[in-house]
Amino acid sequence: INAEYMGRLGFRCKKEVVDAAKKDGQKGRAHEAAYDAYMTGVLYLALSRDLQGHLGELVNRYNVMRNLYQINLAGNDECEAKGPVVVMKFPKELKTSHLQSSFGSLNGKIQWINDTSALGVFPSDDTMDAVLTQLSSNSAGIQVEPFYNPAESN
């Protein structure tokens, strides 16, 4: 599911929620607990209708924020990381753009831990050696240590 699709879906669902509020004559009740629960249900129904057939491998999965694992309600939990994962420690002044630029040609994702550390999660076609070499060559004061290497997990 790409970002453009989600943007269109979000816009349409917002319109449905606003239209439902107008239809019910409840426009001024926003943020009352019971009405918010009702509108969450309206939004959920709109999303479930529109996303049917697009969910595929996400069915029965629960995403745990700031975690490398997804809870699989229908089987064994799986690690989202298919390639190497490193811990990056850096000065508080560094931003996401600094970390991403240190990746060079690697297609890593950043999972923030706090203001001075984050995980770098890389695809399976990258090796731990390539990741460590690339990230160690940066001049932004980023310290890197291996965290998870699927090549060693087999």
Coordinates of C-alpha atoms in Angstrom, one line a residue:
I1 CA 0.0 0.0 0.0
N2 CA 1.7 3.2 -1.1
A3 CA 1.6 6.6 0.5
E4 CA -0.4 8.1 -2.4
Y5 CA -3.2 5.6 -1.9
M6 CA -3.2 6.1 1.8
G7 CA -3.4 9.9 1.3
R8 CA -6.5 9.5 -1.0
L9 CA -8.0 7.0 1.4
G10 CA -7.5 9.3 4.4
F11 CA -9.0 12.3 2.6
R12 CA -12.1 10.2 1.6
C13 CA -12.5 8.7 5.1
K14 CA -12.3 12.2 6.6
K15 CA -15.0 13.3 4.3
E16 CA -17.1 10.3 5.3
V17 CA -16.6 11.1 9.0
V18 CA -17.6 14.8 8.5
D19 CA -20.6 13.8 6.4
A20 CA -21.7 11.2 9.0
A21 CA -21.5 13.9 11.7
K22 CA -23.6 16.4 9.6
K23 CA -26.1 13.7 8.8
D24 CA -26.5 12.7 12.5
G25 CA -26.8 16.4 13.5
Q26 CA -23.9 15.9 15.9
K27 CA -21.4 18.4 14.5
G28 CA -20.8 20.1 17.8
R29 CA -20.2 16.9 19.8
A30 CA -16.6 16.3 18.6
H31 CA -14.3 15.1 21.3
E32 CA -17.0 13.9 23.6
A33 CA -15.9 10.3 24.6
A34 CA -19.0 8.4 23.3
Y35 CA -19.2 10.4 20.1
D36 CA -15.4 10.0 19.4
A37 CA -15.9 6.2 19.9
Y38 CA -18.8 6.2 17.4
M39 CA -16.7 8.2 14.8
T40 CA -13.8 5.8 15.3
G41 CA -16.2 3.0 14.3
V42 CA -17.3 4.9 11.2
L43 CA -13.7 5.5 10.2
Y44 CA -12.8 1.8 10.9
L45 CA -15.6 0.6 8.8
A46 CA -14.6 2.9 5.9
L47 CA -11.0 1.8 6.1
S48 CA -11.8 -1.9 6.4
R49 CA -14.1 -1.7 3.3
D50 CA -11.5 0.1 1.3
L51 CA -8.4 -1.9 2.3
Q52 CA -10.1 -5.3 1.8
G53 CA -7.9 -7.1 -0.7
H54 CA -4.9 -4.9 0.0
L55 CA -3.9 -6.2 3.3
G56 CA -2.3 -9.6 2.3
E57 CA 0.4 -10.5 4.7
L58 CA -0.7 -7.9 7.2
V59 CA -3.9 -9.8 8.2
N60 CA -3.7 -11.0 11.9
R61 CA -0.5 -8.9 12.5
Y62 CA -0.1 -6.4 15.3
N63 CA 2.7 -3.8 14.9
V64 CA 4.6 -3.0 18.1
M65 CA 6.0 0.5 17.9
R66 CA 9.8 0.8 18.4
N67 CA 10.2 -2.9 18.1
L68 CA 11.6 -5.1 15.3
Y69 CA 8.9 -7.7 15.8
Q70 CA 5.3 -8.0 14.7
I71 CA 2.9 -10.0 16.8
N72 CA 1.4 -12.6 14.5
L73 CA -2.0 -13.6 15.9
A74 CA -2.2 -16.6 13.6
G75 CA 1.3 -18.1 14.1
N76 CA 4.8 -17.4 15.1
D77 CA 6.0 -13.9 15.6
E78 CA 8.5 -12.7 13.0
C79 CA 11.3 -10.2 13.0
E80 CA 10.7 -7.4 10.5
A81 CA 14.4 -7.1 9.9
K82 CA 15.4 -9.3 7.0
G83 CA 18.9 -7.8 6.8
P84 CA 21.5 -6.4 9.3
V85 CA 20.5 -4.1 12.1
V86 CA 22.9 -1.7 13.8
V87 CA 22.7 0.6 16.9
M88 CA 23.7 4.2 16.1
K89 CA 24.7 6.6 18.8
F90 CA 25.3 10.2 18.0
P91 CA 25.2 13.8 19.3
K92 CA 21.7 15.2 20.1
E93 CA 22.1 17.9 17.4
L94 CA 21.9 15.3 14.6
K95 CA 18.7 15.0 12.7
T96 CA 17.1 12.2 10.6
S97 CA 18.6 13.8 7.4
H98 CA 22.1 13.4 8.9
L99 CA 21.6 9.7 9.6
Q100 CA 20.1 9.1 6.2
S101 CA 22.9 10.8 4.4
S102 CA 25.4 8.5 6.3
F103 CA 23.7 5.5 4.7
G104 CA 25.1 6.4 1.3
S105 CA 23.8 4.0 -1.3
L106 CA 22.3 1.7 1.4
N107 CA 18.5 1.6 1.7
G108 CA 18.2 1.5 5.4
K109 CA 15.3 2.6 7.6
I110 CA 15.7 4.5 10.9
Q111 CA 13.9 3.4 14.0
W112 CA 14.4 6.0 16.7
I113 CA 15.2 4.9 20.3
N114 CA 15.7 8.3 21.8
D115 CA 17.4 11.7 21.0
T116 CA 20.9 10.2 20.8
S117 CA 20.4 6.7 19.5
A118 CA 18.5 4.9 16.8
L119 CA 18.5 1.5 15.0
G120 CA 19.5 1.3 11.4
V121 CA 17.5 -1.5 9.7
F122 CA 18.8 -2.6 6.3
P123 CA 17.4 -4.9 3.6
S124 CA 18.5 -8.5 3.1
D125 CA 20.7 -7.7 0.2
D126 CA 23.1 -5.7 2.4
T127 CA 25.7 -7.4 4.5
M128 CA 26.7 -6.4 8.0
D129 CA 30.3 -5.7 6.7
A130 CA 29.0 -3.4 4.0
V131 CA 26.7 -1.6 6.5
L132 CA 29.5 -1.2 9.1
T133 CA 32.0 0.0 6.5
Q134 CA 29.6 2.6 5.1
L135 CA 28.5 3.9 8.5
S136 CA 31.9 4.0 10.0
S137 CA 33.2 6.2 7.2
N138 CA 30.9 9.1 8.2
S139 CA 32.3 12.3 9.7
A140 CA 29.1 13.2 11.7
G141 CA 30.2 11.6 14.9
I142 CA 28.0 8.6 14.6
Q143 CA 29.1 5.5 16.6
V144 CA 27.9 2.2 15.1
E145 CA 27.7 -1.3 16.7
P146 CA 26.1 -4.5 15.3
F147 CA 22.8 -5.4 16.8
Y148 CA 21.3 -8.1 14.7
N149 CA 22.8 -10.1 11.8
P150 CA 20.5 -12.6 10.1
A151 CA 23.5 -14.2 8.5
E152 CA 24.6 -15.4 11.9
S153 CA 21.0 -16.4 13.0
N154 CA 20.8 -19.4 10.7

